[in-house]
Coordinates of C-alpha atoms in Angstrom, one line a residue:
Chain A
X245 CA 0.0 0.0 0.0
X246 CA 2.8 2.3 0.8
X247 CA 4.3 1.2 -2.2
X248 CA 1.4 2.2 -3.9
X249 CA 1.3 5.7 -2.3
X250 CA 5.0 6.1 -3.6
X251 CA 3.9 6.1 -7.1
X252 CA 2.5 9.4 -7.0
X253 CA 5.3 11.6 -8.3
X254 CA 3.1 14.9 -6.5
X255 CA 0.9 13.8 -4.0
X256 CA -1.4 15.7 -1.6
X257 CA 0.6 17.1 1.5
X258 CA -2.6 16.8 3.9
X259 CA -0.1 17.3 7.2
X260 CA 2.6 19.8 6.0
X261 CA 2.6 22.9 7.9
X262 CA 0.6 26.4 6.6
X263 CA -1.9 24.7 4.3
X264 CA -4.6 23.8 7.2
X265 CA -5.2 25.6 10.5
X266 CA -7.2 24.3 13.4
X267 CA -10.1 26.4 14.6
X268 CA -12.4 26.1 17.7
X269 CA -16.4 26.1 16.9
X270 CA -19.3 25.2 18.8
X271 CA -20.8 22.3 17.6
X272 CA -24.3 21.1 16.6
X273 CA -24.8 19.5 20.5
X274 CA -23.0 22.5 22.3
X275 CA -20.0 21.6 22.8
X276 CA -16.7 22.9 21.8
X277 CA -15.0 21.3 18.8
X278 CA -11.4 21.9 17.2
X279 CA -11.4 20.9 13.6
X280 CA -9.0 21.8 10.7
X281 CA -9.7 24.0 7.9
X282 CA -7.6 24.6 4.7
X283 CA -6.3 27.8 4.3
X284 CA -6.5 30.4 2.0
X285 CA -4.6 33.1 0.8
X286 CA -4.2 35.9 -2.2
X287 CA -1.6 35.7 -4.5
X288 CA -1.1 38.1 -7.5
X289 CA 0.8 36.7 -10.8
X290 CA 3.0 39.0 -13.2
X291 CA 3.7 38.3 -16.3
X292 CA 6.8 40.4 -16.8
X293 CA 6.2 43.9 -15.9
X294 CA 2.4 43.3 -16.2
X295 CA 0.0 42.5 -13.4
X296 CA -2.7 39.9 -14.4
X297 CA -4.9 38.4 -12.2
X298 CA -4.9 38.0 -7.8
X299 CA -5.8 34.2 -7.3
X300 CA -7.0 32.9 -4.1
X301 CA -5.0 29.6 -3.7
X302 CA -3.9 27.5 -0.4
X303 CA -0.2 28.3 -1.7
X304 CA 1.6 25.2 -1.8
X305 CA 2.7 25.4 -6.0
X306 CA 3.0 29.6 -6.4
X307 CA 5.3 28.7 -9.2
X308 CA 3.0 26.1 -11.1
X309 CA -0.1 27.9 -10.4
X310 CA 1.2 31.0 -12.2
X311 CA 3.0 29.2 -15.5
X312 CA -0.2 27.1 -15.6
X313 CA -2.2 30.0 -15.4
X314 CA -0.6 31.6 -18.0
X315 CA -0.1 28.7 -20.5
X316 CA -3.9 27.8 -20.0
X317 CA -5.2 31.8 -20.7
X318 CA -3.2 31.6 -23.5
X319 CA -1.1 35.0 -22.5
X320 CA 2.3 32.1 -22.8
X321 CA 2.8 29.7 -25.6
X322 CA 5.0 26.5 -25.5
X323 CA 7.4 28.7 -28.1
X324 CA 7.8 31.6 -25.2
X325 CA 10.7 30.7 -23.1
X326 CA 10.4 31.7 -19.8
X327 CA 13.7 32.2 -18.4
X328 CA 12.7 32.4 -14.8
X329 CA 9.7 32.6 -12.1
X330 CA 10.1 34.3 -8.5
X331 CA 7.4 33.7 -5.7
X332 CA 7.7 36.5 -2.7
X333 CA 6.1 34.8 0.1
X334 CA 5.7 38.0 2.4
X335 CA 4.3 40.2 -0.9
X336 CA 2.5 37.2 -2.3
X337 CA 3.5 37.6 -5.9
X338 CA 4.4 35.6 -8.3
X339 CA 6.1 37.1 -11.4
X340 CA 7.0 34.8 -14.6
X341 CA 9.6 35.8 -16.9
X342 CA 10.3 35.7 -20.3
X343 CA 13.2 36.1 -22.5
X344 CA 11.0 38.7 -24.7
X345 CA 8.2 40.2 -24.0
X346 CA 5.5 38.0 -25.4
X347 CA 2.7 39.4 -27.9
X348 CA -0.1 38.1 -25.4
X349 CA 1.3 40.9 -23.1
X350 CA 0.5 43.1 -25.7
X351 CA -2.8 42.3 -26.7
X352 CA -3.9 41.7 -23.2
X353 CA -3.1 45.4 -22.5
X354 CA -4.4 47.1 -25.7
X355 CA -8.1 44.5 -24.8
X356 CA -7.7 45.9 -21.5
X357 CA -7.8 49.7 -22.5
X358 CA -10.3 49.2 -24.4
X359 CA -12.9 46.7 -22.6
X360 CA -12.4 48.1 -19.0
X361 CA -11.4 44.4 -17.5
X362 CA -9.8 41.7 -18.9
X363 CA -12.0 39.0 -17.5
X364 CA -14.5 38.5 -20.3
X365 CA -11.4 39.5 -22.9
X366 CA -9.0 36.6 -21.2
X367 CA -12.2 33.8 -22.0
X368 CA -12.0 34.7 -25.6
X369 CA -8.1 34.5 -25.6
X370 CA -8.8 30.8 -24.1
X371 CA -11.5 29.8 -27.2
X372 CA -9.5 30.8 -29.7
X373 CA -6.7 28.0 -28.7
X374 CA -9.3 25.6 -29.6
X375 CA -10.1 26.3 -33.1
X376 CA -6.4 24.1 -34.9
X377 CA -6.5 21.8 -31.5
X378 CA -6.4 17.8 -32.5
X379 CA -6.7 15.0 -29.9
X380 CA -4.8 11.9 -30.3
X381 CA -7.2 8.7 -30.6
X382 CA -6.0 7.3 -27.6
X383 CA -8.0 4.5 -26.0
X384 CA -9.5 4.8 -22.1
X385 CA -10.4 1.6 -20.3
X386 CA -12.9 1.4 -18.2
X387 CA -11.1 -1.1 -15.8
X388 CA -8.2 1.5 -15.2
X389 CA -11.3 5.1 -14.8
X390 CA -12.4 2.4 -12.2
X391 CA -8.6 1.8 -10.1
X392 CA -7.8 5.7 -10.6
X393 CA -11.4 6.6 -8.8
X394 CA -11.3 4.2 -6.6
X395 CA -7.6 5.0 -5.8
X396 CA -8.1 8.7 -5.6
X397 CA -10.9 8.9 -3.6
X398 CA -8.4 6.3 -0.8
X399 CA -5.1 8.4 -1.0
X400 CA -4.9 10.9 1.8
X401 CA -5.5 14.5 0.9
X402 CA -6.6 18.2 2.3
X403 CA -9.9 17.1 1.5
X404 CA -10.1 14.2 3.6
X405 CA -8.1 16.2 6.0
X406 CA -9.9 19.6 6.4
X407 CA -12.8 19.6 3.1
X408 CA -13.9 22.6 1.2
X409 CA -11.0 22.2 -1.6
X410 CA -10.9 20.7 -5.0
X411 CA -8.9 18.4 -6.3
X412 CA -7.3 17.6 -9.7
X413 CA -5.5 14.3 -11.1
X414 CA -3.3 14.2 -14.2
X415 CA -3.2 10.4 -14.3
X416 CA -1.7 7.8 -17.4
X417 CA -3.6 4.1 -17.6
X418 CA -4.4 3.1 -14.0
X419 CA -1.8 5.2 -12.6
X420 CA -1.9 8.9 -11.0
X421 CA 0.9 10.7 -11.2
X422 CA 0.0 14.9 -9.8
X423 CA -2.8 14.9 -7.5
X424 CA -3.2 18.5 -7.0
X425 CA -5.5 20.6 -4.6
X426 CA -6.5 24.3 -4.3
X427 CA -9.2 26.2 -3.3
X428 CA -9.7 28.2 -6.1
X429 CA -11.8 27.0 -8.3
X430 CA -9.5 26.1 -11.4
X431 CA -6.3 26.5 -9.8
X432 CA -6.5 22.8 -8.9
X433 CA -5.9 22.4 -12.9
X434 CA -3.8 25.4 -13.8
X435 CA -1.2 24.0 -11.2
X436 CA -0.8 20.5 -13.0
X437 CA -1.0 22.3 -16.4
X438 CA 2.3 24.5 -14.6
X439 CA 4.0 21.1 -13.9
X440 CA 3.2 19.9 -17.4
X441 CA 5.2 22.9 -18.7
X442 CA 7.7 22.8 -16.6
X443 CA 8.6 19.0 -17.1
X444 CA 7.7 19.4 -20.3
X445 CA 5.0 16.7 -20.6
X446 CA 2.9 15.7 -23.1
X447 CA -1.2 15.8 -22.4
X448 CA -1.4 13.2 -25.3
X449 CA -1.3 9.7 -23.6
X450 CA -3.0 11.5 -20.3
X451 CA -6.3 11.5 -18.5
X452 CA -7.4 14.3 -16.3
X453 CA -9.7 13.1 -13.3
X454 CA -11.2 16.1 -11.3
X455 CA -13.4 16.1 -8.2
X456 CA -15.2 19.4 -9.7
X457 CA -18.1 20.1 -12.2
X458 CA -17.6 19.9 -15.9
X459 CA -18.1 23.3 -17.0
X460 CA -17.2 24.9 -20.2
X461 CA -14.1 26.0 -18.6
X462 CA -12.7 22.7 -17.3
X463 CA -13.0 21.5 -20.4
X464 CA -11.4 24.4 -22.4
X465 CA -7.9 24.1 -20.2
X466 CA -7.9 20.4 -20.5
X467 CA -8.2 20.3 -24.1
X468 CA -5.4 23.2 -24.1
X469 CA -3.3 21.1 -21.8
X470 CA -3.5 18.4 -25.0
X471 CA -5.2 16.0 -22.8
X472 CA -8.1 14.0 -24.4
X473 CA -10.1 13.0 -21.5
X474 CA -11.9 14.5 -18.5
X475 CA -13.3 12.8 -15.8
X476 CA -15.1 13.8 -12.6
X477 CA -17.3 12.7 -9.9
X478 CA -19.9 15.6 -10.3
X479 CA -22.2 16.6 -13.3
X480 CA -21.8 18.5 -16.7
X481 CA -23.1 22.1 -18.3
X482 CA -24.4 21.8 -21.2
X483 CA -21.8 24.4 -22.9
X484 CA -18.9 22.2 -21.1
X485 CA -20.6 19.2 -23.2
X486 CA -20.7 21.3 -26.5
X487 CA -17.6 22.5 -26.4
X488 CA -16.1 18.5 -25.4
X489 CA -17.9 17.6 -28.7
X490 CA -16.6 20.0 -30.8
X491 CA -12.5 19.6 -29.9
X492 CA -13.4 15.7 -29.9
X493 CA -12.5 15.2 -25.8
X494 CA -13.8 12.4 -24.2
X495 CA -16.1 13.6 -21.0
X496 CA -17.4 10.8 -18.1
X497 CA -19.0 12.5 -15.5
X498 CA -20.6 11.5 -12.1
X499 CA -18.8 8.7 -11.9
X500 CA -19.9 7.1 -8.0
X501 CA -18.9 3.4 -7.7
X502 CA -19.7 1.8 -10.6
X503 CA -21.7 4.3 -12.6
X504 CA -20.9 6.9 -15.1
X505 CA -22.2 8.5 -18.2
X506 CA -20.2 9.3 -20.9
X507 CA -21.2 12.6 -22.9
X508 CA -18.9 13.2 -25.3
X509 CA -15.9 10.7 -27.3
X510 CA -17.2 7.7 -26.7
X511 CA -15.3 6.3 -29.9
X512 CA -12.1 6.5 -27.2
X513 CA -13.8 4.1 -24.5
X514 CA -12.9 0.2 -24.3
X515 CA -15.6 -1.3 -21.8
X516 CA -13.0 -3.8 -20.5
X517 CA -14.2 -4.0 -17.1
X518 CA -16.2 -6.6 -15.2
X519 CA -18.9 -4.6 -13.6
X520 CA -19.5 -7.2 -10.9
X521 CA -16.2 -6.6 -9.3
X522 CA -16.6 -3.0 -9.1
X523 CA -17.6 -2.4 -5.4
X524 CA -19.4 0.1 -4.8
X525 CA -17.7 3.3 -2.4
X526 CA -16.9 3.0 1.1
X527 CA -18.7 5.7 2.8
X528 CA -15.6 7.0 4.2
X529 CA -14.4 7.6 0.9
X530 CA -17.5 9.3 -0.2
X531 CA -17.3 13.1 -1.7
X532 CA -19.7 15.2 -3.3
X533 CA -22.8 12.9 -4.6
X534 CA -22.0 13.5 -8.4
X535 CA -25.4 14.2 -9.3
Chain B
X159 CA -47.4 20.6 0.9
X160 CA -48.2 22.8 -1.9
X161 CA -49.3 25.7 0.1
X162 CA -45.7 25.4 2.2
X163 CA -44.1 25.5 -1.4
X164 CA -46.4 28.4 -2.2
X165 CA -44.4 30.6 0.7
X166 CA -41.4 30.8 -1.8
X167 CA -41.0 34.4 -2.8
X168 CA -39.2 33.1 -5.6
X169 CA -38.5 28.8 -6.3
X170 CA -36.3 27.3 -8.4
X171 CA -37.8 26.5 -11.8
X172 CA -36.5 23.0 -12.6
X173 CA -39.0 22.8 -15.6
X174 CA -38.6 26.2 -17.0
X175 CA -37.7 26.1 -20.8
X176 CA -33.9 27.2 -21.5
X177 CA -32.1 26.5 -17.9
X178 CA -31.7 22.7 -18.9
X179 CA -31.6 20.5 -21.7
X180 CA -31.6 16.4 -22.7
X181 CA -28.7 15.0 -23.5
X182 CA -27.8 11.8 -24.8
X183 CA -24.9 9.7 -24.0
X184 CA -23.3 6.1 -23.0
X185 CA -23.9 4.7 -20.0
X186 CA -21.5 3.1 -17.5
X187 CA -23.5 -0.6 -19.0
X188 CA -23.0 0.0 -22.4
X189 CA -26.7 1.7 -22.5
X190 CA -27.6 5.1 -23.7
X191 CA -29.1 7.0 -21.5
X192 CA -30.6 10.8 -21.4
X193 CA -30.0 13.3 -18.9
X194 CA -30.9 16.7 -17.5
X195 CA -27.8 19.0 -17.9
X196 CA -28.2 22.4 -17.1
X197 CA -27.0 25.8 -19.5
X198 CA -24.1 27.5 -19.1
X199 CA -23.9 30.9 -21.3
X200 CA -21.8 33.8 -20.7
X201 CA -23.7 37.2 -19.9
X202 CA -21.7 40.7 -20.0
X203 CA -22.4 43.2 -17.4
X204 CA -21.9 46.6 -18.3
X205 CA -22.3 49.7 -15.8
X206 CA -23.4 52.6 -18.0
X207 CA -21.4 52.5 -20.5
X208 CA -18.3 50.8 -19.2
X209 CA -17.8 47.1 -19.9
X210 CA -17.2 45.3 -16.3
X211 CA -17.2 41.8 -16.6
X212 CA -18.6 38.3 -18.7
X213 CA -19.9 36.4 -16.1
X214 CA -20.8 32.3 -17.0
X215 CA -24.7 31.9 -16.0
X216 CA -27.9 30.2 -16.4
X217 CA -29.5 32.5 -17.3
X218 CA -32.5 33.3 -15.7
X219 CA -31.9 36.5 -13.9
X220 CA -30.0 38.8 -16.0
X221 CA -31.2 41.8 -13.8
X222 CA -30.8 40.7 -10.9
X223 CA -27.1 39.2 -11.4
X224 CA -26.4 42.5 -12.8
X225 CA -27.4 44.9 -10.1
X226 CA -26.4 42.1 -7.1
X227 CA -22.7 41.5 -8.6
X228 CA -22.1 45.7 -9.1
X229 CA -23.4 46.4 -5.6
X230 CA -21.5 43.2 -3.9
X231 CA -18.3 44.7 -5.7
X232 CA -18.8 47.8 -4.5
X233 CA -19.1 49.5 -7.9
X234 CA -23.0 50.5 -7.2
X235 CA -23.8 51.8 -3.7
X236 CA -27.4 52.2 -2.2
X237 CA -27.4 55.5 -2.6
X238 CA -26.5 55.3 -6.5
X239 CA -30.3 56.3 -8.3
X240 CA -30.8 53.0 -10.7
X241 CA -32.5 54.9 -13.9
X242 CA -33.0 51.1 -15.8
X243 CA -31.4 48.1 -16.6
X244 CA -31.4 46.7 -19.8
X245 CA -30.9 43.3 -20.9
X246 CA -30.1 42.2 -24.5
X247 CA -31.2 38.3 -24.6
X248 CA -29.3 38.3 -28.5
X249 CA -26.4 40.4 -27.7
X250 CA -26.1 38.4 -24.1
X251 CA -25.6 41.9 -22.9
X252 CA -26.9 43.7 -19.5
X253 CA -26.7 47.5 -18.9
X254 CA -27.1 49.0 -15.5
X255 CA -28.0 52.7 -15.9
X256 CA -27.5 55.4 -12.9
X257 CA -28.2 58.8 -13.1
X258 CA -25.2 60.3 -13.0
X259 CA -21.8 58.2 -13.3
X260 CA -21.2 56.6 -10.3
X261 CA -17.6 57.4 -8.4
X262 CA -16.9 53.4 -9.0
X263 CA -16.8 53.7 -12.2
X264 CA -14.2 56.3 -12.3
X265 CA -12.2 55.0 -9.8
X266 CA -12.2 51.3 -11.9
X267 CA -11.3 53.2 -14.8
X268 CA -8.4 54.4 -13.0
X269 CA -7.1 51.1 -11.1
X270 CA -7.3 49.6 -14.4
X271 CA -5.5 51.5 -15.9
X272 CA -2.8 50.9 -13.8
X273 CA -3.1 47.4 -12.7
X274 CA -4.2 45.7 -16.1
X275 CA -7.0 43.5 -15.2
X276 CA -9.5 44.2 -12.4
X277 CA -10.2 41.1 -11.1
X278 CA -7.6 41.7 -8.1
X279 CA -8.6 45.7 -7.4
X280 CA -12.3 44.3 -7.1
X281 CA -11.4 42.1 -4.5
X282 CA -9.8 45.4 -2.9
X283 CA -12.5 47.4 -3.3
X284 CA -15.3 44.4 -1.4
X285 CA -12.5 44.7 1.5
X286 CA -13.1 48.1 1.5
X287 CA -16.8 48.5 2.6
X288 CA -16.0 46.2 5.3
X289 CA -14.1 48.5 7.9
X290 CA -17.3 50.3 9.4
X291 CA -19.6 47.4 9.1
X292 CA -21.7 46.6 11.6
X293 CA -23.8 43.4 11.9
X294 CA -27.1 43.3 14.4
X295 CA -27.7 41.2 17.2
X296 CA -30.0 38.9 15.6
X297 CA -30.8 36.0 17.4
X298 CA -30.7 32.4 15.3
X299 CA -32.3 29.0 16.8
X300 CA -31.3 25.9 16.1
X301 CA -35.1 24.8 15.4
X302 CA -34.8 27.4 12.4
X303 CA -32.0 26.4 10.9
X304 CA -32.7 22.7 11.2
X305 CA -36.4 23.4 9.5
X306 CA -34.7 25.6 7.2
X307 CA -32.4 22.9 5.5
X308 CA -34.9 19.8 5.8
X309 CA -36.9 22.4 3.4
X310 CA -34.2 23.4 1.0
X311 CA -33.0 20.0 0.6
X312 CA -36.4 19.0 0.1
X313 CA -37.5 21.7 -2.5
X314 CA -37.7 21.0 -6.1
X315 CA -34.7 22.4 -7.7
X316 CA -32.5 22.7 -10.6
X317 CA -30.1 21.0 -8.6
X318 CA -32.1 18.0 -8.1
X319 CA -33.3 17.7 -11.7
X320 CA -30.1 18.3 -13.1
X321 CA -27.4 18.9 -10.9
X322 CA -23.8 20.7 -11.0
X323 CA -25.3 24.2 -9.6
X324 CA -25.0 25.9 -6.8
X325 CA -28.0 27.3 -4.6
X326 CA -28.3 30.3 -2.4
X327 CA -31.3 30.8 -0.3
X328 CA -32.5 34.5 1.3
X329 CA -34.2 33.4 5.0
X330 CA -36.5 34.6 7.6
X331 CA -36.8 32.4 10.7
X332 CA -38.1 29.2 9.7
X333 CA -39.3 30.4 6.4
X334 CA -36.8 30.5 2.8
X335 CA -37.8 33.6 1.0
X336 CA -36.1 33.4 -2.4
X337 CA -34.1 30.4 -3.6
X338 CA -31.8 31.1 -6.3
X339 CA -29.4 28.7 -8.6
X340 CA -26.9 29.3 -10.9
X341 CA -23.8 27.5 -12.4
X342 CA -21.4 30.4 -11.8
X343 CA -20.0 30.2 -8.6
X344 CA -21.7 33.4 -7.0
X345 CA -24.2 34.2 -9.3
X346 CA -26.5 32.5 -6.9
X347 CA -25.6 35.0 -3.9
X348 CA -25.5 38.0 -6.5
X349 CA -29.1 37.2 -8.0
X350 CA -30.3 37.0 -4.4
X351 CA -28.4 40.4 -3.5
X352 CA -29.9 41.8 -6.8
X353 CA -33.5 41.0 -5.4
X354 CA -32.4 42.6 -2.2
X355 CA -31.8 45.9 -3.5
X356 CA -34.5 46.2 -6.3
X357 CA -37.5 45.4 -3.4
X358 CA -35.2 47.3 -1.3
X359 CA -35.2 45.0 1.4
X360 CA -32.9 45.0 4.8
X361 CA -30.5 42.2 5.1
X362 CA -30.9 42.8 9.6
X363 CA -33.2 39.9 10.2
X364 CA -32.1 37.5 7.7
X365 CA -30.2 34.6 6.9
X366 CA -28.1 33.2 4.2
X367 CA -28.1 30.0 3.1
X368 CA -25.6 28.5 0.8
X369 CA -24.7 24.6 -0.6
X370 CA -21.3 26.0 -1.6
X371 CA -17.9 26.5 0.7
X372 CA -17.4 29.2 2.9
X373 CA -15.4 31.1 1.5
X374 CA -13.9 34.9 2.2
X375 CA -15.5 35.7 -1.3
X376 CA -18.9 34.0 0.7
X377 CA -18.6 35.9 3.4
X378 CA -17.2 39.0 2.3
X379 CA -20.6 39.1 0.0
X380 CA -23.0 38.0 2.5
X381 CA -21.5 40.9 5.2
X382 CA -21.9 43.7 2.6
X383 CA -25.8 42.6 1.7
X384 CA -26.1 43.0 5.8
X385 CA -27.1 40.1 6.9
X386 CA -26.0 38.5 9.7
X387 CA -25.4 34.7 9.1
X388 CA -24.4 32.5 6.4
X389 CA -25.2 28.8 7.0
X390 CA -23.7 25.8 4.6
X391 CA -24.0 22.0 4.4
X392 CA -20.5 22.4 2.9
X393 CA -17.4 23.3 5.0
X394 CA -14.6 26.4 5.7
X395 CA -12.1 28.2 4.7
X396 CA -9.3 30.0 7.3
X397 CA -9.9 33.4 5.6
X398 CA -13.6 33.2 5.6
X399 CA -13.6 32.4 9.2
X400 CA -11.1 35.1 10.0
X401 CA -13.1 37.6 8.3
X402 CA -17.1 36.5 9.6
X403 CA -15.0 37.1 12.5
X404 CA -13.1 40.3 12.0
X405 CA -17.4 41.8 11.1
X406 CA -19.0 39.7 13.9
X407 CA -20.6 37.3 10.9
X408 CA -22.9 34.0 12.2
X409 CA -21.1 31.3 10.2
X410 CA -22.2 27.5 10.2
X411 CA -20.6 24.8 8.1
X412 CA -20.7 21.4 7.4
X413 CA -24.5 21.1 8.5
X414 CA -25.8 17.6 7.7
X415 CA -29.1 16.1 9.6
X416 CA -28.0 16.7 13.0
X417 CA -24.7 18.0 12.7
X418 CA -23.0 21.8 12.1
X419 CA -20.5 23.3 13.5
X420 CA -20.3 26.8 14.2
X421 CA -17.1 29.0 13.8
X422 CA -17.9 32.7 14.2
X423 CA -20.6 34.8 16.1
X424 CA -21.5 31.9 18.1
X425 CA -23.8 34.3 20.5
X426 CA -26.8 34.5 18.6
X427 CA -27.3 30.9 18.5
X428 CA -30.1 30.0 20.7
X429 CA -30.3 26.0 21.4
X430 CA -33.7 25.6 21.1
X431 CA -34.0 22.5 18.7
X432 CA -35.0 18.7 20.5
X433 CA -32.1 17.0 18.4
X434 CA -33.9 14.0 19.0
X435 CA -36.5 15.2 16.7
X436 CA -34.1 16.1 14.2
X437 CA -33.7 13.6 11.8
X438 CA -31.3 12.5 9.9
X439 CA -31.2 13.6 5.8
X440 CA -33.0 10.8 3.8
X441 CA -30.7 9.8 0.9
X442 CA -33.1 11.1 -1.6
X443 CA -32.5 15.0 -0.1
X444 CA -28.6 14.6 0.1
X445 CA -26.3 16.6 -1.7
X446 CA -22.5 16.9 -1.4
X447 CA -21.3 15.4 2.1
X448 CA -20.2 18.6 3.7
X449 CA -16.8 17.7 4.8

């Protein structure tokens, strides 16, 4: 089981010091209760010169969360090199460099003049990735979305730890490799798109499996990662299903014990599995009921 | 029955025509199956004639999302004169129109011009009507809150019909006033601030109810619309309960059948509820397990 564990090459850090805090409440039969509760924290990413966006993130990966942020808003393209990131804890920025200054930078500021924020500006930038995107035919088993839910849902995180946090899980076959968690809503993602990029690893023979809903968003960044599946416990928008079906991605959501439905790629899925030894969840290991 | 659903202000509308749609798709058996999957479509706020922000939504509000996000950001102020708002269904457009320009305005105009996106000054500028604050002593029983989410849970919704959405409930006592949903992740608490200010009513003897985290964003939102508690089945974050604190904010988490815990403004609770008469959730009614 340890051995198991090991195989992560990121996993959750559910004990290490500054990323849960324990708080004293008054509990549901009066008396006093310590529990833990993750924490959360601002942190504002440059790109260059340029201030972009303040995140609210549990901290752990400033340096991923900010690449990944970048790479998936589209404001840094694999050809940019970045020749260097610095995190200052006590300001809480983040500032990525680049060797010149990149022509996102530029068209971020001149949207930003003229739109007032760049909020509705940097969801265009992310669509327009999509348009030459192609996703590699690769197969999914159903026997290995089983062992990567099941062992997910089993390894210890900040969730299990302290709740309220999401969780994301770049995973290859039946193995996981970056569990990630965060607060923020997509920062869970952007963090192993970050590691991506900075190991320079390819989406293509990937599976993402996320603990959050499959919106339109989610499934832009995954499909900009190169990654051509999504998975999750919890249930779909309609726009995250449209968009899945246009850039071909394979999306399986609430997937609880031995169910699923599959929205979008279905061409990818092999139903290997043998459905009667799929158990259903411990309760323990029950999240969110993936309506 | 029908006459307690009846006391709804304003329901969900899990039948209404546009918010959710049938999809098709391939089962976890090899079946296809249809499913409920609610919209997701981007809306853009404007304040006069400044462009402030594309926000991802059902839908079904535009008014109210748009007046309730400006005031929680602190960009519209109670005292600003509301001449109209305008909502173009084609254009996916909503105008807010004041009187005169609002001081907000100028001083966004300004911050982004410096900063280059807004997203981190409008978290600034939410701090900022925070320092002179001041929360009444409302009292809060048990028996309320206990009636209050066995009625929620139990209340035909989008979520139930479709799932992946959030719900935010305004509250009087035992009695949930106006129940709205939305995919983005505080539409649901804008569209209910929205109603606030358009009927023009006080926050001082209410409560907030919320299926998402407790957030600072949560809290931050619920303390500016004046009311005094925010109750969730889901759980905490540090900064939220630092801040609920900091204004003197009611804030109960992780409330499932019997259980809650409560981790700021624990003196207006009054104990009143037989928890032996509480019972616990049936399965039907359960939504994410509030960790």
């Amino acid at each position: 089981m340890a051995n198991q564990e090991s195989a992560y090459i990121i996993a959750p850090q559910p004990e290490r010091a500054g990323l849960t805090r324990r708080v004293e409440g008054l509990a549901h039969d009066g008396t006093r209760q310590l529990i833990n509760v993750v924490e959360e924290r601002p942190l504002t990413i440059y790109l260059n010169s340029r201030e972009i966006v303040t995140a609210m993130t549990i901290g752990d990966y400033p340096d991923y969360l900010a690449l990944g942020f970048l790479r998936n808003q589209g404001m840094l393209s694999a050809s940019d090199v970045v020749t260097g990131i610095d995190y200052d804890e006590e300001l809480a920025v983040v500032v990525v460099r680049t060797k010149v200054e990149t022509d996102h930078e530029e068209k971020l500021a001149k949207k930003t003049r003229t739109s007032g924020c760049a909020v509705g500006t940097v969801f265009g930038d992310m669509m327009e990735g999509l348009e030459d995107l192609s996703l590699p035919r690769t197969q999914i088993r159903t026997s290995d979305i089983y062992a990567l839910s099941a062992r997910i849902n089993r390894t210890p995180s900040l969730y299990l730890h302290a709740g309220a946090i999401h969780g994301t899980v770049l995973c290859e076959g039946a193995r996981p490799l970056v569990y990630m968690e965060d607060v923020g809503r997509h920062n869970a993602v952007d963090k192993v798109a970050g590691w991506m990029a900075s190991e320079q690893v390819s989406g293509a023979d990937k599976l993402l499996y996320t603990t959050g809903r499959l919106t339109s968003e989610m499934v832009i960044k995954t499909a900009l990662m190169g990654i051509p599946a999504l998975v999750s416990r919890s249930g779909f928008t309609a726009w995250g299903v449209e968009i899945a079906r246009q850039v071909g991605l394979t999306l399986i959501g609430r997937m609880r014990g031995q169910r699923f439905i599959c929205l979008s790629g279905e061409d990818r899925l092999i139903y290997d599995a043998d459905l009667a030894r799929v158990s259903d969840e411990p309760k323990s290991a029950r999240r969110k009921s993936a309506r």
